[in-house]
Amino acid sequence: MLNNIDYKPGLEGVVAAQTRLSSVDGAAGELIIAGFPLEAIADKATFEEMVYLLWNDTLPDAAELAEFRAALAKRRVLSAATLEVLRAAAADKVDGMDALRMAASTLNLGESSADPHDDALRLVAAFPTIVAAYWRLSNGNEPIAPRTDLGHAANTLYMLTGDEPREARVRGLETYLNTVVDHGLNASTFTARVIISTGSDMISAIVGALGALKGPLHGGAPGPALDMVFEIGEAANAESYLREKLSRGERLMGFGHRVYKVRDPRADVLAAAAAKLYQADGDMALYKLVLDVEQTALRLLEEYKPGRKLQTNVEFYTALLLHGLGLPTDLFTPMFAISRVGGWTAHAFEQQTANRIIRPQSVYLGEKTRRYQAIDGR
Ligand code: COA
């Protein structure tokens, strides 16, 4: 018999899947991706290797990687129908994540969706083309056709500007994409697994996941974290600005996490990637300001919220890194999706191999003996 004792709001603490894809240990500050501690792989692998690893549970050898890269590269081009949708979305000025959702759902137009592996390749391959095309169309520019000779990350940057990116930038983006590719049973990943568990198709699962990722409680914080740094402007203003915010009871964007109560390991990996990128190719004054704001924020959070264990989260350094890559804040959440689609598709495959429809229960709180009354008697 179900009663309120069984009810876990937000399913918190409920184990709803077994996975070999990633392990999040919030108390230890540890993230394992398919057997690798995040920091052992994120700044070394290409994104194609990372997706191959998630899908196949092993890193590819040279021939397998070449084949996988080619399979993705040839699926980068968008159909005329998908581009038409993006043009209509740009004319209506829709949000970038909505445009990505609309375009993603057209990816099996004119193609059979019977093969989930083929759909997954098309989704991973086409997300950067959709995001770049939509961004250009929204700014009054024509999309730039993808190149098959560039890797996934390099081609993503290329399609935004038409310039072939320098190696430091490609490495910076690659490290970001690897760092956020999978993270346990987060809301969007759970959504994808629920949809695929009904026997539905890969494209539907990923479109649903995009809808979940769009919500500000899931994928939307790095923009505000950077805005805060820009508002502070210079290190001398950091303490008074942050004190004012905390005295008003406001939250500091880019700090705190539901799961991690020590430093988020992704923040460390992205901090190191940002350091490399800015030293090679960036605005060192901004970089130093961000470090200063972080130190001041951590000190003040301990003062205003003692014992709450509020640490720097992934969004803080995502903002710095993506800004350093020349990406505007509008592209931050779509970039997250370009990465996470690798994890979503891997989870969908995993769900398919040992499927049981995900079907929890609810506790009924309503009345049970109402009588129907005809409309003119209500
Ligand atoms: N700045 C200031 N105070 C914060 C804070 C922040 N960023 N995050 C949490 N707190 C405070 C809360 O006000 C609360 O204080 P109280 O005990 O006096 O009421 C305490 O810390 C615990 O907060 P709680 O809301 O229970 O933590 P949570 O685990 O539910 O929240 C977040 C996690 C991420 C939602 C929260 O830390 C937050 O809003 N951070 C800012 C937004 C952000 O960076 N999001 C991206 C997450 S990856």
Short mmCIF file of C-alpha atoms in Angstrom, two decimals, residues 39-367:
data_model
loop_
_atom_site.label_atom_id
_atom_site.label_comp_id
_atom_site.label_asym_id
_atom_site.label_seq_id
_atom_site.Cartn_x
_atom_site.Cartn_y
_atom_site.Cartn_z
CA GLU A 39 40.78 14.84 -14.81
CA ALA A 40 42.56 11.84 -16.41
CA ILE A 41 40.77 12.20 -19.72
CA ALA A 42 38.99 15.54 -20.25
CA ASP A 43 42.00 17.56 -21.42
CA LYS A 44 43.48 14.74 -23.52
CA ALA A 45 40.75 13.03 -25.55
CA THR A 46 38.99 14.46 -28.56
CA PHE A 47 35.21 14.74 -28.28
CA GLU A 48 34.83 11.97 -30.87
CA GLU A 49 36.92 9.64 -28.66
CA MET A 50 34.79 10.54 -25.67
CA VAL A 51 31.50 9.76 -27.44
CA TYR A 52 32.97 6.52 -28.84
CA LEU A 53 34.04 5.58 -25.30
CA LEU A 54 30.54 6.21 -23.92
CA TRP A 55 28.83 4.27 -26.69
CA ASN A 56 31.28 1.33 -26.81
CA ASP A 57 32.79 1.23 -23.29
CA THR A 58 36.29 1.33 -24.76
CA LEU A 59 38.51 3.92 -26.40
CA PRO A 60 38.81 3.48 -30.18
CA ASP A 61 42.05 2.42 -31.88
CA ALA A 62 43.29 4.57 -34.76
CA ALA A 63 41.23 2.80 -37.45
CA GLU A 64 38.06 2.78 -35.34
CA LEU A 65 38.51 6.48 -34.56
CA ALA A 66 39.02 7.38 -38.22
CA GLU A 67 35.86 5.47 -39.14
CA PHE A 68 33.85 7.08 -36.32
CA ARG A 69 35.07 10.59 -37.23
CA ALA A 70 34.12 10.02 -40.85
CA ALA A 71 30.68 8.67 -39.90
CA LEU A 72 30.01 11.83 -37.88
CA ALA A 73 31.57 14.23 -40.41
CA LYS A 74 29.37 13.03 -43.25
CA ARG A 75 26.21 13.64 -41.18
CA ARG A 76 27.01 17.30 -40.40
CA VAL A 77 25.15 18.84 -43.31
CA LEU A 78 21.57 19.94 -42.59
CA SER A 79 18.70 19.18 -44.95
CA ALA A 80 16.87 22.02 -46.71
CA ALA A 81 13.87 21.30 -44.47
CA THR A 82 15.93 21.71 -41.26
CA LEU A 83 17.41 24.97 -42.54
CA GLU A 84 13.90 26.17 -43.41
CA VAL A 85 12.81 25.58 -39.81
CA LEU A 86 15.84 27.53 -38.55
CA ARG A 87 15.09 30.44 -40.88
CA ALA A 88 11.48 30.56 -39.64
CA ALA A 89 12.71 30.38 -36.02
CA ALA A 90 15.21 33.22 -36.61
CA ALA A 91 12.49 35.38 -38.20
CA ASP A 92 10.43 34.83 -35.03
CA LYS A 93 13.48 35.45 -32.80
CA VAL A 94 12.88 32.28 -30.81
CA ASP A 95 15.22 31.27 -28.00
CA GLY A 96 18.31 29.31 -29.15
CA MET A 97 17.38 26.18 -27.20
CA ASP A 98 13.88 26.21 -28.70
CA ALA A 99 15.40 26.53 -32.18
CA LEU A 100 17.69 23.57 -31.43
CA ARG A 101 14.69 21.52 -30.23
CA MET A 102 12.66 22.37 -33.33
CA ALA A 103 15.52 21.57 -35.70
CA ALA A 104 16.55 18.39 -33.85
CA SER A 105 13.08 16.97 -34.33
CA THR A 106 13.46 17.32 -38.11
CA LEU A 107 16.68 15.29 -38.28
CA ASN A 108 14.98 12.10 -39.47
CA LEU A 109 13.03 13.89 -42.22
CA GLY A 110 13.61 12.03 -45.46
CA GLU A 111 15.62 9.39 -43.61
CA SER A 112 14.53 6.18 -41.93
CA SER A 113 14.54 6.49 -38.15
CA ALA A 114 14.52 2.71 -37.73
CA ASP A 115 18.20 2.52 -36.73
CA PRO A 116 18.92 4.15 -33.36
CA HIS A 117 22.68 4.11 -34.00
CA ASP A 118 22.28 6.04 -37.24
CA ASP A 119 19.94 8.53 -35.55
CA ALA A 120 22.42 8.96 -32.68
CA LEU A 121 25.27 9.68 -35.12
CA ARG A 122 23.11 12.22 -36.94
CA LEU A 123 22.13 13.94 -33.67
CA VAL A 124 25.69 14.25 -32.35
CA ALA A 125 26.99 15.33 -35.78
CA ALA A 126 24.27 17.85 -36.58
CA PHE A 127 23.88 19.67 -33.24
CA PRO A 128 26.86 22.00 -33.86
CA THR A 129 25.65 22.75 -37.40
CA ILE A 130 22.18 23.63 -36.08
CA VAL A 131 23.51 25.81 -33.27
CA ALA A 132 25.99 27.65 -35.50
CA ALA A 133 23.48 28.10 -38.35
CA TYR A 134 20.83 29.44 -35.98
CA TRP A 135 23.25 31.83 -34.32
CA ARG A 136 24.35 33.20 -37.69
CA LEU A 137 20.79 33.49 -39.02
CA SER A 138 19.71 35.29 -35.82
CA ASN A 139 22.48 37.83 -36.45
CA GLY A 140 21.50 38.38 -40.09
CA ASN A 141 24.26 36.16 -41.53
CA GLU A 142 24.02 33.15 -43.80
CA PRO A 143 25.03 29.78 -42.27
CA ILE A 144 28.51 28.47 -43.04
CA ALA A 145 28.62 24.93 -44.44
CA PRO A 146 30.42 22.40 -42.23
CA ARG A 147 33.85 21.05 -43.25
CA THR A 148 34.54 17.33 -43.16
CA ASP A 149 38.32 17.74 -42.79
CA LEU A 150 38.03 19.34 -39.34
CA GLY A 151 37.35 17.52 -36.07
CA HIS A 152 34.05 17.95 -34.26
CA ALA A 153 35.22 20.77 -31.95
CA ALA A 154 37.25 22.61 -34.60
CA ASN A 155 34.38 22.46 -37.07
CA THR A 156 31.97 23.78 -34.42
CA LEU A 157 34.11 26.91 -33.94
CA TYR A 158 34.69 27.21 -37.70
CA MET A 159 30.97 27.25 -38.52
CA LEU A 160 30.37 30.18 -36.16
CA THR A 161 32.83 32.58 -37.80
CA GLY A 162 34.25 30.99 -40.96
CA ASP A 163 37.76 31.21 -39.47
CA GLU A 164 39.75 28.07 -38.88
CA PRO A 165 40.33 28.11 -35.10
CA ARG A 166 43.76 28.01 -33.50
CA GLU A 167 44.80 24.84 -31.68
CA ALA A 168 44.53 26.41 -28.20
CA ARG A 169 40.89 27.24 -28.85
CA VAL A 170 40.06 23.82 -30.25
CA ARG A 171 41.65 22.20 -27.19
CA GLY A 172 39.71 24.56 -24.89
CA LEU A 173 36.37 23.65 -26.47
CA GLU A 174 37.24 19.95 -26.63
CA THR A 175 38.01 19.96 -22.89
CA TYR A 176 34.71 21.73 -22.14
CA LEU A 177 32.71 19.26 -24.28
CA ASN A 178 34.40 16.28 -22.60
CA THR A 179 33.87 17.71 -19.12
CA VAL A 180 30.09 18.08 -19.31
CA VAL A 181 29.29 15.11 -21.58
CA ASP A 182 27.74 12.99 -18.84
CA HIS A 183 26.79 13.46 -15.20
CA GLY A 184 24.81 10.61 -13.67
CA LEU A 185 21.04 10.57 -13.77
CA ASN A 186 20.46 14.32 -14.15
CA ALA A 187 17.01 15.54 -15.23
CA SER A 188 17.61 15.61 -19.00
CA THR A 189 19.34 12.21 -19.03
CA PHE A 190 16.48 10.75 -17.00
CA THR A 191 14.04 12.26 -19.51
CA ALA A 192 15.85 10.59 -22.41
CA ARG A 193 15.80 7.22 -20.62
CA VAL A 194 12.08 7.53 -19.80
CA ILE A 195 11.23 8.23 -23.43
CA ILE A 196 13.40 5.46 -24.89
CA SER A 197 12.07 3.04 -22.24
CA THR A 198 8.62 3.20 -23.85
CA GLY A 199 10.07 1.78 -27.08
CA SER A 200 10.07 5.25 -28.65
CA ASP A 201 12.86 6.39 -31.02
CA MET A 202 16.24 8.07 -30.45
CA ILE A 203 15.23 11.44 -31.94
CA SER A 204 12.17 11.68 -29.67
CA ALA A 205 14.32 10.83 -26.63
CA ILE A 206 16.83 13.56 -27.43
CA VAL A 207 14.20 16.17 -28.25
CA GLY A 208 12.63 15.48 -24.84
CA ALA A 209 16.03 15.76 -23.16
CA LEU A 210 16.58 19.15 -24.82
CA GLY A 211 13.30 20.35 -23.32
CA ALA A 212 14.50 19.31 -19.86
CA LEU A 213 17.97 20.86 -20.30
CA LYS A 214 16.47 24.21 -21.31
CA GLY A 215 15.04 24.85 -17.84
CA PRO A 216 16.99 27.38 -15.76
CA LEU A 217 17.28 24.89 -12.88
CA HIS A 218 19.30 22.57 -15.12
CA GLY A 219 21.25 24.15 -17.98
CA GLY A 220 21.00 27.88 -17.60
CA ALA A 221 23.46 29.37 -15.03
CA PRO A 222 26.78 30.26 -16.74
CA GLY A 223 25.45 33.43 -18.38
CA PRO A 224 24.50 35.05 -15.04
CA ALA A 225 27.84 33.96 -13.46
CA LEU A 226 29.73 35.95 -16.09
CA ASP A 227 27.35 38.93 -15.87
CA MET A 228 28.23 39.15 -12.18
CA VAL A 229 31.96 39.35 -12.97
CA PHE A 230 31.35 42.05 -15.59
CA GLU A 231 29.20 44.06 -13.15
CA ILE A 232 32.01 43.88 -10.57
CA GLY A 233 34.37 45.22 -13.25
CA GLU A 234 37.55 45.39 -11.15
CA ALA A 235 38.98 43.43 -8.23
CA ALA A 236 38.70 46.38 -5.81
CA ASN A 237 34.88 46.31 -6.16
CA ALA A 238 34.48 42.58 -5.57
CA GLU A 239 34.11 42.56 -1.80
CA SER A 240 31.56 45.39 -1.52
CA TYR A 241 29.53 44.10 -4.49
CA LEU A 242 29.39 40.54 -3.15
CA ARG A 243 28.67 41.65 0.43
CA GLU A 244 25.73 43.72 -0.78
CA LYS A 245 24.33 40.81 -2.73
CA LEU A 246 24.68 38.40 0.20
CA SER A 247 23.20 40.94 2.67
CA ARG A 248 20.15 41.21 0.41
CA GLY A 249 19.81 37.39 0.66
CA GLU A 250 20.70 36.91 -3.01
CA ARG A 251 22.62 33.91 -4.32
CA LEU A 252 25.99 34.17 -5.96
CA MET A 253 25.77 32.58 -9.38
CA GLY A 254 28.35 29.87 -10.02
CA PHE A 255 28.57 28.72 -6.38
CA GLY A 256 26.88 25.85 -4.56
CA HIS A 257 25.63 22.52 -5.88
CA ARG A 258 22.91 20.07 -4.88
CA VAL A 259 25.23 17.07 -5.09
CA TYR A 260 28.81 18.34 -4.63
CA LYS A 261 29.57 19.49 -1.11
CA VAL A 262 33.27 19.76 -1.88
CA ARG A 263 34.69 21.43 -4.96
CA ASP A 264 33.02 20.25 -8.19
CA PRO A 265 35.77 18.32 -10.06
CA ARG A 266 34.48 19.78 -13.33
CA ALA A 267 35.25 23.28 -12.00
CA ASP A 268 38.90 22.25 -11.49
CA VAL A 269 39.24 20.78 -14.99
CA LEU A 270 37.64 23.83 -16.58
CA ALA A 271 39.70 26.21 -14.42
CA ALA A 272 42.89 24.55 -15.71
CA ALA A 273 41.60 24.65 -19.30
CA ALA A 274 40.70 28.34 -18.90
CA ALA A 275 44.16 29.09 -17.49
CA LYS A 276 45.81 27.49 -20.55
CA LEU A 277 43.48 29.21 -23.00
CA TYR A 278 43.81 32.69 -21.51
CA GLN A 279 47.58 32.39 -21.20
CA ALA A 280 47.83 31.32 -24.85
CA ASP A 281 45.17 33.48 -26.35
CA GLY A 282 43.14 35.62 -23.99
CA ASP A 283 42.28 38.63 -21.89
CA MET A 284 44.52 38.08 -18.85
CA ALA A 285 42.97 41.01 -16.98
CA LEU A 286 39.56 39.32 -17.09
CA TYR A 287 41.14 36.00 -16.10
CA LYS A 288 42.80 37.58 -13.03
CA LEU A 289 39.54 39.36 -12.12
CA VAL A 290 37.63 36.06 -12.22
CA LEU A 291 40.16 34.39 -9.89
CA ASP A 292 39.86 37.33 -7.54
CA VAL A 293 36.07 37.29 -7.57
CA GLU A 294 36.12 33.53 -6.87
CA GLN A 295 38.44 33.87 -3.85
CA THR A 296 36.43 36.75 -2.41
CA ALA A 297 33.13 34.95 -3.02
CA LEU A 298 34.34 31.76 -1.29
CA ARG A 299 35.56 33.74 1.72
CA LEU A 300 32.28 35.66 2.01
CA LEU A 301 30.10 32.58 1.48
CA GLU A 302 31.86 30.96 4.44
CA GLU A 303 31.20 34.13 6.47
CA TYR A 304 27.52 34.57 5.48
CA LYS A 305 26.60 30.88 5.12
CA PRO A 306 28.91 29.04 7.53
CA GLY A 307 28.84 25.24 7.31
CA ARG A 308 26.81 25.15 4.08
CA LYS A 309 29.89 23.99 2.15
CA LEU A 310 29.29 26.30 -0.81
CA GLN A 311 32.02 25.81 -3.40
CA THR A 312 32.68 26.99 -6.93
CA ASN A 313 30.53 25.01 -9.37
CA VAL A 314 30.95 24.02 -13.02
CA GLU A 315 29.03 27.04 -14.32
CA PHE A 316 31.54 29.55 -12.98
CA TYR A 317 34.45 28.26 -15.05
CA THR A 318 32.23 27.29 -17.98
CA ALA A 319 31.44 30.97 -18.29
CA LEU A 320 35.10 31.99 -18.26
CA LEU A 321 36.17 29.29 -20.71
CA LEU A 322 33.36 29.76 -23.23
CA HIS A 323 33.78 33.54 -23.10
CA GLY A 324 37.49 33.04 -23.77
CA LEU A 325 36.57 31.01 -26.84
CA GLY A 326 34.72 34.06 -28.13
CA LEU A 327 31.27 32.59 -27.54
CA PRO A 328 28.44 34.93 -26.54
CA THR A 329 26.34 33.96 -23.49
CA ASP A 330 23.38 33.08 -25.76
CA LEU A 331 25.40 30.10 -26.96
CA PHE A 332 26.34 28.75 -23.53
CA THR A 333 23.34 26.44 -23.01
CA PRO A 334 23.31 25.27 -26.67
CA MET A 335 27.04 24.41 -26.27
CA PHE A 336 26.12 22.37 -23.20
CA ALA A 337 23.59 20.48 -25.39
CA ILE A 338 26.22 19.90 -28.11
CA SER A 339 28.22 18.04 -25.48
CA ARG A 340 25.50 16.34 -23.45
CA VAL A 341 23.87 14.78 -26.52
CA GLY A 342 26.84 12.35 -26.40
CA GLY A 343 25.78 11.26 -22.90
CA TRP A 344 22.03 11.24 -23.66
CA THR A 345 22.47 8.94 -26.65
CA ALA A 346 24.77 6.63 -24.64
CA HIS A 347 22.14 6.40 -21.88
CA ALA A 348 19.44 5.69 -24.45
CA PHE A 349 21.53 2.78 -25.84
CA GLU A 350 22.12 1.51 -22.32
CA GLN A 351 18.41 1.70 -21.50
CA GLN A 352 17.58 -0.20 -24.71
CA THR A 353 19.92 -3.07 -23.88
CA ALA A 354 18.26 -3.83 -20.52
CA ASN A 355 14.94 -2.14 -20.88
CA ARG A 356 12.05 -2.04 -18.48
CA ILE A 357 9.56 0.76 -19.03
CA ILE A 358 10.17 3.52 -16.44
CA ARG A 359 6.84 3.85 -14.74
CA PRO A 360 6.85 5.15 -11.15
CA GLN A 361 3.71 5.63 -9.11
CA SER A 362 1.92 8.57 -7.53
CA VAL A 363 0.11 9.03 -4.26
CA TYR A 364 -3.46 10.21 -4.82
CA LEU A 365 -4.41 13.17 -2.62
CA GLY A 366 -7.80 14.03 -4.15
CA GLU A 367 -11.37 13.24 -3.18
#
